[in-house]
Amino acid sequence: MGHTSLEKIIALQKKTPHIRNLCILAHVDHGKTTLADCLVASNGIISSRLAGKLRYLDSREDEQIRGITMKSSAISLHYTTGNEYLINLIDSPGHVDFSSEVSTAVRLCDGAIVVVDAVEGVCPQTQVVLRQAWLENIRPVLVINKIDRLIVELKLTSQEAYTHLQKILEQVNAVTGSLFTSKVLEERAEKDAEAQSSCTENGSGDQVYDWSAGLEETDDSDLYFSPDRGNVVFASAIDGWGFSIHQFAEMYSQKMGIRSSVLLKTLWGDFYLNAKAKKIMKGAQSKGKKPLFVQLVLDNIWSMYDAVVTRRDKEKVEKMVTSLGLKVMSRDLRHSDPKVLLSAICSQWLPVSQAVLSMVCEKLPSPAEISAERVEKLMSVGARRFDSLPEQTQELKKAFLDCSADETAPVIVFVSKMFAVDSKALPQNKQRPLTQEEIAQRREQARQRHAERQAANQSAESPGSADTGGMEVTGDQQLLEALSVKTAVEEDNKEHFVAFARVYSGVLRKGQKVFVLGPKYDPSLALRALPEGCSAADVLPSVPHMACCTVDSLYLLMGRELEELDEVPTGNVLGIGGMEEFILKSATISTSPSCPPFTPLNFEATPIVRVAVEPKHPSEMPKLVRGMRLLNQADPCAEVLIQETGEHVLVTAGEVHLQRCLDDLRERFAKIEISASKPIIPFRETVIRPPKVDMVNEDMGKQQKVAVIHQVKEEQTKYPEGVQVDSTGLVTLTTPNKMATVGVRAIPLPEEVTRLLEDNVELIRTMEQFSLFAWEDKTLDINQKILENIQEFKVKLESNLQGRKWRGAVERIWAFGPRRCGPNILLNSVEGYRRPSVWQCLEREKETEKAEIRDFDNSIASGFQLATLSGPMCEEPLMGVCFSVETWDMKLSAPLAQQDSIDEDSQTAEPNIDNQNESSDTHETNASSASSNRSRSGAEAAGSSVDCYGPFSGQLIAAMKEACRYAFQAKPQRLMAAMYTCEIMATAEVLGRVYAVLSKREGRVLQEEMKEGTDMFIIKAVLPVAESFGFADEIRKRTSGLASPQLVFSHWEVISSDPFWVPTTEEEYLHFGEKADSSNQALKYMNAVRRRKGLYVEEKIVEHAEKQRTLSKNK
């Protein structure tokens, strides 16, 4: 097929039913980009000989070098089968570090091609992408790629290959089935809960549950992949061939005279051909016959490979070519590489592009067929249900479903990411081919310039004073020209951002005025504030998270190139220029203010790898700041923050992602030399219950203590003046002015509670906001769904906090921390003090008597926030610790009481500061210092005498913080390390080396299983993030590239060793020696963090020093 003109594509964009938006999803190295090459070659954009070698959609240099895709890129293709179709194809990365790019691609599509390697089968990332497609409600089709490996590498017979392919299909269907089952059971459980509530109201008796009922009733036939359903293609993209059963059914129905509908049903499955009776019969396996698929399909391909690649039988090849009626060029027949001949034959006989594109056009939905369920899911942002949205917003659902390109239809566009484009690549700056007239004109101009130059040279040779003046002027002109050229070059090098988007409704035009809606935009608030029937062109009052802007330019995305468009109708994928000022990473664009922002993208990978970045030359700091701002906008997953130490920190998803971000900073965005620190590894600090056994697994308290001990433990317990610690771990601390005393105890939280607090951060934030509004006598509207979630969260907390010491604890929660929503709890155990509950949003229906808040209540909470933000071990945040305030006595004098009211006023603003700025680590300290400063000025204004220790609220904050830290140190302290789950696929011969690398890096193997039908093992392990740098490279080196790991952040885990441990018993001395030389992992990590933060590290620089004794002296 020839190259398609831009006019043709613009015409096709208007036919919505004939558009297909799809992305290619797969595990890394399963052949996505090669398959995309074959599809691109079918449009004549690249040569079919280069398909698979060029990797056209990998336009970055580092993608070509590494051989992996790092960003999702789109291209529009034209395909004809009776009807003409426009296919907007998006190629996505398979590497786990770039799974955020997959999310941005999946959101804009209606269907997906899932590619699976015929040898490796379903891999970890295959499961992830299938889940992402499922979550976005898009329909997948399957391509089993690299079938040539079964012939050439594994050397399977056609019969063995058939059973192997069946297993792969089963594996893929098992993943889809499990996703489907969980969804059905969830819906079933919801229905049953509703039914049960109605039953209890009617007072009926017991109910019997039948969980399977839901599954039996639900129709799941369209879910699964099966060749006879036409949603599976078998292919080898590198050799350029692929087929679906339809093609062979058509082919054989003419040859054998059997109806193609019969062949379609029987070509895949347990059927065989009875040659005598000339019938297709069932039971090939039991009768030991060849299945039809093997006999009619695979045998032909196997014999083709045998003749061309294995035996290189020229006569047989020529016979095959003539019988198939193909034309092969003589240079291909003579070529020394048999693969060239093979792809020349196969790409004509079974072209992969035709098989895949015809399946896509038949099986995947057009944008007009978007399901109501998907629309509701996209429009229901946060925990809001669709039916709780304003009426005008619900009416927009019709616009989505109609997908119409009328003048009246509202424009709705979703931008999934921003990507940077060099200004040279923009269509308006591109060099266009010259016409004949222009060429003649330029030729004439060149001649004139040449004649002028010669005349000038002749006049310069004849001496004359007048000429020199003229020459000086031309010198000035040259300087001016040079300067203007320089500024033009600088302008050219500027990065432009293009928004990667899709139109869901209406027609987007160049120069149109639209609303840009941020992720936190609330249509119900806007509809109250804005006049009815307003448009983006009107002058409107400002609404939070909404901006008005003009669409600057529209682009058709063509892989490495952009083409300019004037308008884009509904259902198309496009690029929008000039949006960098209004959109950070993703946004919704609409002409209607009642449009809700779309639900945020599901990112599978959490950014965990942090590095501090600084310029080589300090004077270039502004360039670095600008570059990091651009990088933050251009990468959907990278995060950029400034820590309280003033470091500029870059947070990325993994090592490969980090490398790409640093390269981008150096070469594209900042264009300066930068130096990056070693990765900053996050840790958490926690306390545990006192251990029962010591380091040599002996029961505690039963061994003989040794006298010769460096009593490190005793040194630790020397507390400063004003701090008392009793044997149970209760710490009592008095403020410097002796006016208040606080008693605090630290208790470890159960693991389930910590996990629960981590998972419900958003709910805790909402509760905190509600309490804040109540404090200021305002009300915050929380919808019913969130209230139900909070109630469920409370019930779970109560069920996990069982036992005598936790009795009534959930009701006594004072605050969560750090940043008011973290995995630590402050408990109010002060006798006789009842303060408003954190659960007051649940209790607003029941009018309870208003609990009194004690003076300086906020100071205690702020002290707790500061203590949990940086623990005593190495200033890292705490996790899984509950601080119980058991005593709090105050002896307030009159001036202090007068100051106290001022304090309280200033303190009410403090949580506000905090809630707005959760992004960086600085705000907690800012908040408390700001409040203390304000209280000081307020107190002075009141004319009260402030004592020499500063404002009382500040003293109380400091006292509470110190009390929490001492209470923490009174218990057994431990570090918590971030852990990766690591999946490694390796062959049997390199298993030992994989285990060696894992054990060297403190890894722990969870399970190991062999993949059926292959010699591959899948190893699942956990590995500390601290030990993971260089892990992938080391494994590849040690196994000669036969094993490749996938690292995904999983959880936090307590490091079992005590960082302050010293040997104290006879057995420990014998086992570890006096200095306990066998390195203490936790101490090593703790000291590394302390050293990085510039804190004191207790270590001897020289141990056992002695004079050097040489032979010449002191013999």
Short mmCIF file of C-alpha atoms in Angstrom, two decimals, residues 33-425:
data_model
loop_
_atom_site.label_atom_id
_atom_site.label_comp_id
_atom_site.label_asym_id
_atom_site.label_seq_id
_atom_site.Cartn_x
_atom_site.Cartn_y
_atom_site.Cartn_z
CA THR A 33 7.91 -1.95 18.42
CA THR A 34 8.79 -4.55 15.76
CA LEU A 35 5.09 -5.27 15.28
CA ALA A 36 4.42 -1.51 15.10
CA ASP A 37 7.15 -1.28 12.42
CA CYS A 38 5.35 -3.88 10.31
CA LEU A 39 2.08 -1.94 10.61
CA VAL A 40 3.83 1.37 9.77
CA ALA A 41 5.54 -0.26 6.75
CA SER A 42 2.13 -1.31 5.40
CA ASN A 43 1.42 2.43 4.89
CA GLY A 44 4.64 2.98 2.98
CA ILE A 45 6.08 5.26 5.69
CA ILE A 46 9.13 3.00 6.01
CA SER A 47 10.49 0.23 3.81
CA SER A 48 9.17 -3.24 4.59
CA ARG A 49 12.80 -4.50 4.48
CA LEU A 50 13.64 -2.23 7.42
CA ALA A 51 10.60 -3.23 9.51
CA GLY A 52 11.88 -4.58 12.82
CA LYS A 53 15.38 -3.19 12.31
CA LEU A 54 14.53 0.51 12.17
CA ARG A 55 12.20 0.62 15.22
CA TYR A 56 10.57 3.73 13.76
CA LEU A 57 8.53 4.68 16.83
CA ASP A 58 11.62 4.64 19.10
CA SER A 59 12.70 8.13 18.12
CA ARG A 60 15.04 8.85 21.06
CA GLU A 61 18.72 8.04 20.79
CA ASP A 62 18.85 6.20 24.14
CA GLU A 63 15.86 4.06 23.08
CA GLN A 64 17.79 2.93 20.01
CA ILE A 65 20.97 2.23 22.05
CA ARG A 66 19.26 0.29 24.86
CA GLY A 67 16.82 -1.42 22.51
CA ILE A 68 13.79 -0.70 24.72
CA THR A 69 10.90 1.75 24.33
CA MET A 70 10.82 4.50 26.96
CA LYS A 71 7.84 6.64 25.96
CA SER A 72 4.48 6.08 24.31
CA SER A 73 4.32 7.53 20.79
CA ALA A 74 1.40 7.66 18.36
CA ILE A 75 1.01 7.33 14.60
CA SER A 76 -2.06 7.45 12.32
CA LEU A 77 -2.40 4.68 9.70
CA HIS A 78 -4.84 4.10 6.86
CA TYR A 79 -6.21 0.60 6.15
CA THR A 80 -8.67 -0.58 3.51
CA THR A 81 -10.83 -3.74 3.61
CA GLY A 82 -13.98 -2.91 1.70
CA ASN A 83 -14.31 0.09 4.03
CA GLU A 84 -11.56 2.58 4.71
CA TYR A 85 -10.37 2.80 8.31
CA LEU A 86 -8.20 5.28 10.21
CA ILE A 87 -6.09 3.56 12.83
CA ASN A 88 -4.52 5.69 15.57
CA LEU A 89 -1.80 3.39 16.88
CA ILE A 90 0.07 4.08 20.15
CA ASP A 91 3.22 2.07 20.91
CA SER A 92 3.91 1.83 24.66
CA PRO A 93 6.94 0.75 26.74
CA GLY A 94 7.14 -2.67 28.38
CA HIS A 95 9.83 -1.90 30.96
CA VAL A 96 8.46 -1.68 34.49
CA ASP A 97 10.15 1.71 35.09
CA PHE A 98 8.01 3.28 32.36
CA SER A 99 4.65 1.73 33.22
CA SER A 100 3.30 5.26 33.82
CA GLU A 101 3.65 5.83 30.06
CA VAL A 102 1.44 2.75 29.52
CA SER A 103 -1.27 4.35 31.70
CA THR A 104 -1.19 7.53 29.61
CA ALA A 105 -1.58 5.49 26.40
CA VAL A 106 -4.33 3.18 27.67
CA ARG A 107 -6.55 6.08 28.76
CA LEU A 108 -6.77 7.47 25.21
CA CYS A 109 -7.62 4.15 23.52
CA ASP A 110 -10.72 2.01 22.98
CA GLY A 111 -8.82 -1.21 22.34
CA ALA A 112 -5.43 -2.82 22.87
CA ILE A 113 -3.22 -5.33 21.09
CA VAL A 114 -1.64 -7.51 23.80
CA VAL A 115 1.57 -9.10 22.50
CA VAL A 116 2.89 -12.28 24.12
CA ASP A 117 6.21 -13.99 23.36
CA ALA A 118 5.58 -17.57 22.20
CA VAL A 119 8.57 -18.85 24.19
CA GLU A 120 8.34 -16.85 27.42
CA GLY A 121 4.55 -16.83 27.66
CA VAL A 122 2.77 -14.65 30.22
CA CYS A 123 5.32 -12.55 32.14
CA PRO A 124 4.85 -10.23 35.15
CA GLN A 125 4.43 -7.11 33.01
CA THR A 126 1.91 -8.93 30.74
CA GLN A 127 -0.32 -9.38 33.79
CA VAL A 128 0.13 -5.72 34.74
CA VAL A 129 -0.85 -4.42 31.27
CA LEU A 130 -3.85 -6.75 31.09
CA ARG A 131 -4.96 -5.35 34.45
CA GLN A 132 -4.46 -1.76 33.24
CA ALA A 133 -6.55 -2.47 30.13
CA TRP A 134 -9.19 -4.06 32.35
CA LEU A 135 -9.29 -1.09 34.77
CA GLU A 136 -9.76 1.34 31.88
CA ASN A 137 -12.55 -0.85 30.37
CA ILE A 138 -10.84 -1.27 26.99
CA ARG A 139 -11.14 -4.38 24.83
CA PRO A 140 -7.96 -6.39 24.18
CA VAL A 141 -7.01 -8.64 21.24
CA LEU A 142 -4.06 -11.03 21.37
CA VAL A 143 -1.00 -11.44 19.16
CA ILE A 144 1.22 -14.44 19.95
CA ASN A 145 4.53 -13.25 18.56
CA LYS A 146 7.96 -14.83 17.91
CA ILE A 147 6.59 -18.21 16.77
CA ASP A 148 9.79 -18.58 14.71
CA ARG A 149 11.63 -19.11 18.02
CA LEU A 150 9.66 -22.33 18.57
CA ILE A 151 11.06 -23.64 15.26
CA VAL A 152 14.58 -22.23 15.26
CA GLU A 153 15.51 -22.03 18.96
CA LEU A 154 13.42 -24.62 20.82
CA LYS A 155 13.27 -26.90 17.73
CA LEU A 156 9.78 -28.13 18.62
CA THR A 157 7.78 -30.25 16.21
CA SER A 158 4.55 -28.75 14.90
CA GLN A 159 2.54 -31.01 17.26
CA GLU A 160 4.55 -29.88 20.33
CA ALA A 161 4.23 -26.26 19.24
CA TYR A 162 0.45 -26.66 19.09
CA THR A 163 0.22 -27.86 22.71
CA HIS A 164 2.64 -25.10 23.76
CA LEU A 165 0.46 -22.44 22.09
CA GLN A 166 -2.62 -23.90 23.77
CA LYS A 167 -0.92 -23.51 27.17
CA ILE A 168 -0.03 -19.88 26.46
CA LEU A 169 -3.65 -19.14 25.52
CA GLU A 170 -4.79 -20.79 28.76
CA GLN A 171 -2.34 -18.64 30.78
CA VAL A 172 -3.59 -15.39 29.20
CA ASN A 173 -7.21 -16.41 29.68
CA ALA A 174 -6.52 -17.32 33.31
CA VAL A 175 -5.31 -13.74 33.97
CA THR A 176 -8.40 -12.24 32.30
CA GLY A 177 -10.64 -14.73 34.08
CA SER A 178 -9.29 -13.87 37.52
CA LEU A 179 -9.85 -10.13 36.87
CA PHE A 180 -13.40 -10.87 35.73
CA THR A 181 -14.17 -13.17 38.67
CA SER A 182 -13.02 -10.60 41.24
CA LYS A 183 -15.22 -7.94 39.61
CA VAL A 184 -18.31 -10.18 39.52
CA LEU A 185 -17.85 -11.22 43.15
CA GLU A 186 -17.44 -7.56 44.21
CA GLU A 187 -20.68 -6.60 42.46
CA ARG A 188 -22.37 -9.67 43.92
CA ALA A 189 -21.20 -8.76 47.43
CA GLU A 190 -22.56 -5.21 47.01
CA LYS A 191 -25.94 -6.53 45.83
CA ASP A 192 -26.06 -9.01 48.72
CA ALA A 193 -25.23 -6.27 51.22
CA GLU A 194 -28.12 -4.19 49.85
CA ALA A 195 -30.44 -7.22 49.90
CA GLN A 196 -29.40 -8.03 53.46
CA SER A 197 -30.09 -4.48 54.66
CA SER A 198 -33.56 -4.60 53.05
CA CYS A 199 -34.15 -8.04 54.62
CA THR A 200 -33.22 -6.81 58.08
CA GLU A 201 -35.64 -3.93 57.63
CA ASN A 202 -38.40 -6.41 56.69
CA GLY A 203 -37.35 -8.59 59.60
CA SER A 204 -36.94 -11.78 57.56
CA GLY A 205 -34.96 -14.78 58.79
CA ASP A 206 -31.51 -16.17 57.96
CA GLN A 207 -30.06 -15.90 54.49
CA VAL A 208 -27.99 -18.54 52.72
CA TYR A 209 -25.13 -17.28 50.55
CA ASP A 210 -24.28 -18.93 47.27
CA TRP A 211 -21.16 -17.23 45.95
CA SER A 212 -21.00 -19.09 42.67
CA ALA A 213 -24.43 -17.92 41.57
CA GLY A 214 -23.16 -14.58 40.33
CA LEU A 215 -20.50 -16.22 38.18
CA GLU A 216 -22.89 -18.69 36.56
CA GLU A 217 -25.38 -16.00 35.57
CA THR A 218 -22.87 -13.54 34.11
CA ASP A 219 -21.97 -13.84 30.46
CA ASP A 220 -18.20 -13.92 30.03
CA SER A 221 -18.02 -15.40 26.52
CA ASP A 222 -16.66 -12.22 24.90
CA LEU A 223 -13.88 -11.94 27.49
CA TYR A 224 -11.61 -14.76 26.49
CA PHE A 225 -9.14 -15.09 23.66
CA SER A 226 -9.76 -17.89 21.22
CA PRO A 227 -8.56 -18.23 17.60
CA ASP A 228 -11.99 -19.40 16.40
CA ARG A 229 -13.47 -16.16 17.74
CA GLY A 230 -11.08 -14.21 15.58
CA ASN A 231 -9.36 -12.25 18.36
CA VAL A 232 -6.00 -14.09 18.21
CA VAL A 233 -3.25 -13.68 15.61
CA PHE A 234 -0.19 -15.97 15.45
CA ALA A 235 2.82 -14.05 14.17
CA SER A 236 6.52 -13.59 13.80
CA ALA A 237 6.90 -9.85 13.37
CA ILE A 238 10.65 -9.97 12.69
CA ASP A 239 10.07 -12.30 9.72
CA GLY A 240 7.06 -10.26 8.62
CA TRP A 241 4.37 -12.97 8.74
CA GLY A 242 1.23 -13.45 10.78
CA PHE A 243 -2.16 -15.06 10.34
CA SER A 244 -5.52 -15.56 11.95
CA ILE A 245 -7.55 -18.74 11.43
CA HIS A 246 -9.94 -16.80 9.15
CA GLN A 247 -7.28 -16.54 6.43
CA PHE A 248 -6.63 -20.29 6.37
CA ALA A 249 -10.36 -21.08 6.57
CA GLU A 250 -10.95 -18.96 3.45
CA MET A 251 -7.95 -20.53 1.70
CA TYR A 252 -8.92 -24.16 2.39
CA SER A 253 -12.66 -23.74 1.85
CA GLN A 254 -11.88 -23.10 -1.86
CA LYS A 255 -9.36 -25.95 -2.09
CA MET A 256 -11.21 -28.64 -0.13
CA GLY A 257 -14.77 -27.61 -0.83
CA ILE A 258 -15.67 -27.40 2.89
CA ARG A 259 -17.66 -24.39 4.03
CA SER A 260 -15.46 -21.75 5.65
CA SER A 261 -17.85 -21.43 8.63
CA VAL A 262 -17.25 -25.13 9.42
CA LEU A 263 -13.48 -24.74 9.07
CA LEU A 264 -13.56 -21.69 11.34
CA LYS A 265 -15.07 -23.75 14.15
CA THR A 266 -12.84 -26.78 13.66
CA LEU A 267 -9.42 -25.38 12.72
CA TRP A 268 -8.59 -24.72 16.37
CA GLY A 269 -9.53 -27.52 18.73
CA ASP A 270 -9.60 -31.29 19.03
CA PHE A 271 -10.62 -32.00 15.40
CA TYR A 272 -8.94 -34.03 12.68
CA LEU A 273 -9.51 -34.75 9.00
CA ASN A 274 -10.62 -38.26 8.14
CA ALA A 275 -9.12 -38.65 4.64
CA LYS A 276 -11.18 -41.75 3.72
CA ALA A 277 -14.55 -40.40 4.70
CA LYS A 278 -13.52 -36.83 3.70
CA LYS A 279 -15.03 -35.60 6.95
CA ILE A 280 -13.82 -33.50 9.85
CA MET A 281 -14.15 -35.53 13.03
CA LYS A 282 -13.75 -34.88 16.76
CA GLY A 283 -11.30 -36.57 19.13
CA ALA A 284 -7.89 -36.09 17.49
CA GLN A 285 -6.06 -36.47 20.79
CA SER A 286 -7.72 -39.70 21.91
CA LYS A 287 -7.25 -41.31 18.49
CA GLY A 288 -3.66 -40.11 18.16
CA LYS A 289 -4.38 -38.14 14.97
CA LYS A 290 -2.95 -34.80 13.92
CA PRO A 291 -5.26 -31.91 14.84
CA LEU A 292 -6.46 -29.84 11.88
CA PHE A 293 -4.48 -26.80 13.05
CA VAL A 294 -1.24 -28.80 12.91
CA GLN A 295 -2.04 -30.56 9.63
CA LEU A 296 -3.34 -27.60 7.65
CA VAL A 297 -1.53 -24.63 9.20
CA LEU A 298 1.57 -25.34 11.27
CA ASP A 299 2.97 -28.12 9.03
CA ASN A 300 3.09 -25.69 6.10
CA ILE A 301 4.98 -23.06 8.10
CA TRP A 302 7.34 -25.68 9.55
CA SER A 303 8.14 -27.07 6.09
CA MET A 304 8.72 -23.51 4.82
CA TYR A 305 11.29 -22.87 7.60
CA ASP A 306 12.81 -26.29 7.02
CA ALA A 307 13.33 -25.62 3.30
CA VAL A 308 14.46 -21.99 3.57
CA VAL A 309 16.37 -21.72 6.86
CA THR A 310 17.44 -25.20 7.95
CA ARG A 311 18.24 -27.11 4.73
CA ARG A 312 18.36 -24.20 2.25
CA ASP A 313 16.83 -26.42 -0.43
CA LYS A 314 16.61 -24.14 -3.48
CA GLU A 315 14.48 -26.48 -5.60
CA LYS A 316 11.91 -26.99 -2.88
CA VAL A 317 11.78 -23.23 -2.22
CA GLU A 318 11.12 -22.51 -5.90
CA LYS A 319 8.36 -25.14 -5.96
CA MET A 320 6.73 -23.57 -2.88
CA VAL A 321 6.95 -20.07 -4.34
CA THR A 322 5.31 -21.13 -7.64
CA SER A 323 2.59 -23.17 -5.89
CA LEU A 324 1.72 -20.16 -3.70
CA GLY A 325 1.76 -17.91 -6.76
CA LEU A 326 4.25 -15.43 -5.29
CA LYS A 327 6.90 -13.30 -7.00
CA VAL A 328 10.30 -13.28 -5.29
CA MET A 329 13.12 -11.10 -6.61
CA SER A 330 16.20 -12.96 -7.81
CA ARG A 331 18.47 -10.96 -5.46
CA ASP A 332 16.46 -12.30 -2.49
CA LEU A 333 16.85 -15.86 -3.81
CA ARG A 334 20.62 -15.37 -4.08
CA HIS A 335 21.03 -13.60 -0.71
CA SER A 336 23.46 -15.27 1.71
CA ASP A 337 21.16 -14.72 4.72
CA PRO A 338 18.23 -17.16 4.53
CA LYS A 339 16.11 -14.87 6.75
CA VAL A 340 15.96 -12.31 3.90
CA LEU A 341 14.46 -14.88 1.54
CA LEU A 342 12.13 -16.12 4.27
CA SER A 343 10.71 -12.67 5.01
CA ALA A 344 10.39 -11.98 1.25
CA ILE A 345 8.23 -15.11 0.85
CA CYS A 346 6.25 -14.89 4.11
CA SER A 347 5.51 -11.17 3.94
CA GLN A 348 3.73 -11.80 0.62
CA TRP A 349 2.09 -15.10 1.60
CA LEU A 350 0.89 -14.14 5.15
CA PRO A 351 1.52 -10.42 5.68
CA VAL A 352 1.37 -9.69 9.43
CA SER A 353 0.01 -6.16 8.93
CA GLN A 354 -3.04 -7.45 7.07
CA ALA A 355 -3.81 -10.10 9.72
CA VAL A 356 -3.46 -7.68 12.65
CA LEU A 357 -5.21 -4.68 11.09
CA SER A 358 -8.17 -6.68 9.79
CA MET A 359 -8.60 -8.22 13.29
CA VAL A 360 -8.40 -4.73 14.83
CA CYS A 361 -11.03 -3.31 12.48
CA GLU A 362 -13.40 -6.23 13.06
CA LYS A 363 -12.97 -6.88 16.76
CA LEU A 364 -12.12 -3.56 18.43
CA PRO A 365 -14.80 -0.92 19.05
CA SER A 366 -14.90 2.50 17.37
CA PRO A 367 -14.99 5.64 19.59
CA ALA A 368 -18.77 5.82 18.97
CA GLU A 369 -19.23 2.47 20.76
CA ILE A 370 -17.92 3.69 24.14
CA SER A 371 -19.76 1.90 26.96
CA ALA A 372 -21.90 3.77 29.49
CA GLU A 373 -20.00 2.05 32.31
CA ARG A 374 -16.68 3.43 31.07
CA VAL A 375 -18.12 6.95 30.72
CA GLU A 376 -19.43 6.89 34.30
CA LYS A 377 -16.08 5.59 35.54
CA LEU A 378 -14.20 8.40 33.74
CA MET A 379 -16.54 11.11 35.06
CA SER A 380 -16.72 9.93 38.70
CA VAL A 381 -13.63 11.56 40.15
CA GLY A 382 -12.39 10.54 43.61
CA ALA A 383 -14.92 8.68 45.73
CA ARG A 384 -17.86 10.52 44.15
CA ARG A 385 -20.55 8.38 42.60
CA PHE A 386 -21.86 9.31 39.16
CA ASP A 387 -25.37 9.91 40.48
CA SER A 388 -24.08 12.44 43.06
CA LEU A 389 -22.73 14.74 40.31
CA PRO A 390 -24.73 17.89 39.33
CA GLU A 391 -27.51 17.42 36.74
CA GLN A 392 -25.79 19.39 33.97
CA THR A 393 -22.75 17.17 34.45
CA GLN A 394 -24.79 13.98 34.22
CA GLU A 395 -26.32 15.28 30.97
CA LEU A 396 -22.82 15.32 29.44
CA LYS A 397 -22.90 11.51 29.52
CA LYS A 398 -25.15 11.71 26.46
CA ALA A 399 -22.51 13.79 24.63
CA PHE A 400 -19.93 11.08 25.40
CA LEU A 401 -22.16 8.26 24.17
CA ASP A 402 -23.31 10.14 21.04
CA CYS A 403 -19.70 11.02 20.20
CA SER A 404 -21.09 13.56 17.73
CA ALA A 405 -19.15 16.22 15.82
CA ASP A 406 -22.04 18.73 15.62
CA GLU A 407 -21.57 22.44 16.18
CA THR A 408 -23.79 22.21 19.28
CA ALA A 409 -21.97 19.28 20.90
CA PRO A 410 -19.77 20.33 23.85
CA VAL A 411 -16.03 19.85 23.28
CA ILE A 412 -14.53 17.37 25.77
CA VAL A 413 -10.83 16.51 25.48
CA PHE A 414 -8.59 14.59 27.87
CA VAL A 415 -4.85 15.34 27.98
CA SER A 416 -3.00 12.32 29.39
CA LYS A 417 0.55 13.72 29.30
CA MET A 418 2.73 16.56 28.04
CA PHE A 419 5.73 15.71 25.88
CA ALA A 420 8.62 17.93 24.87
CA VAL A 421 9.33 18.58 21.19
CA ASP A 422 12.34 20.29 19.72
CA SER A 423 11.25 23.50 17.98
CA LYS A 424 12.89 22.24 14.75
CA ALA A 425 10.42 19.35 14.70
#
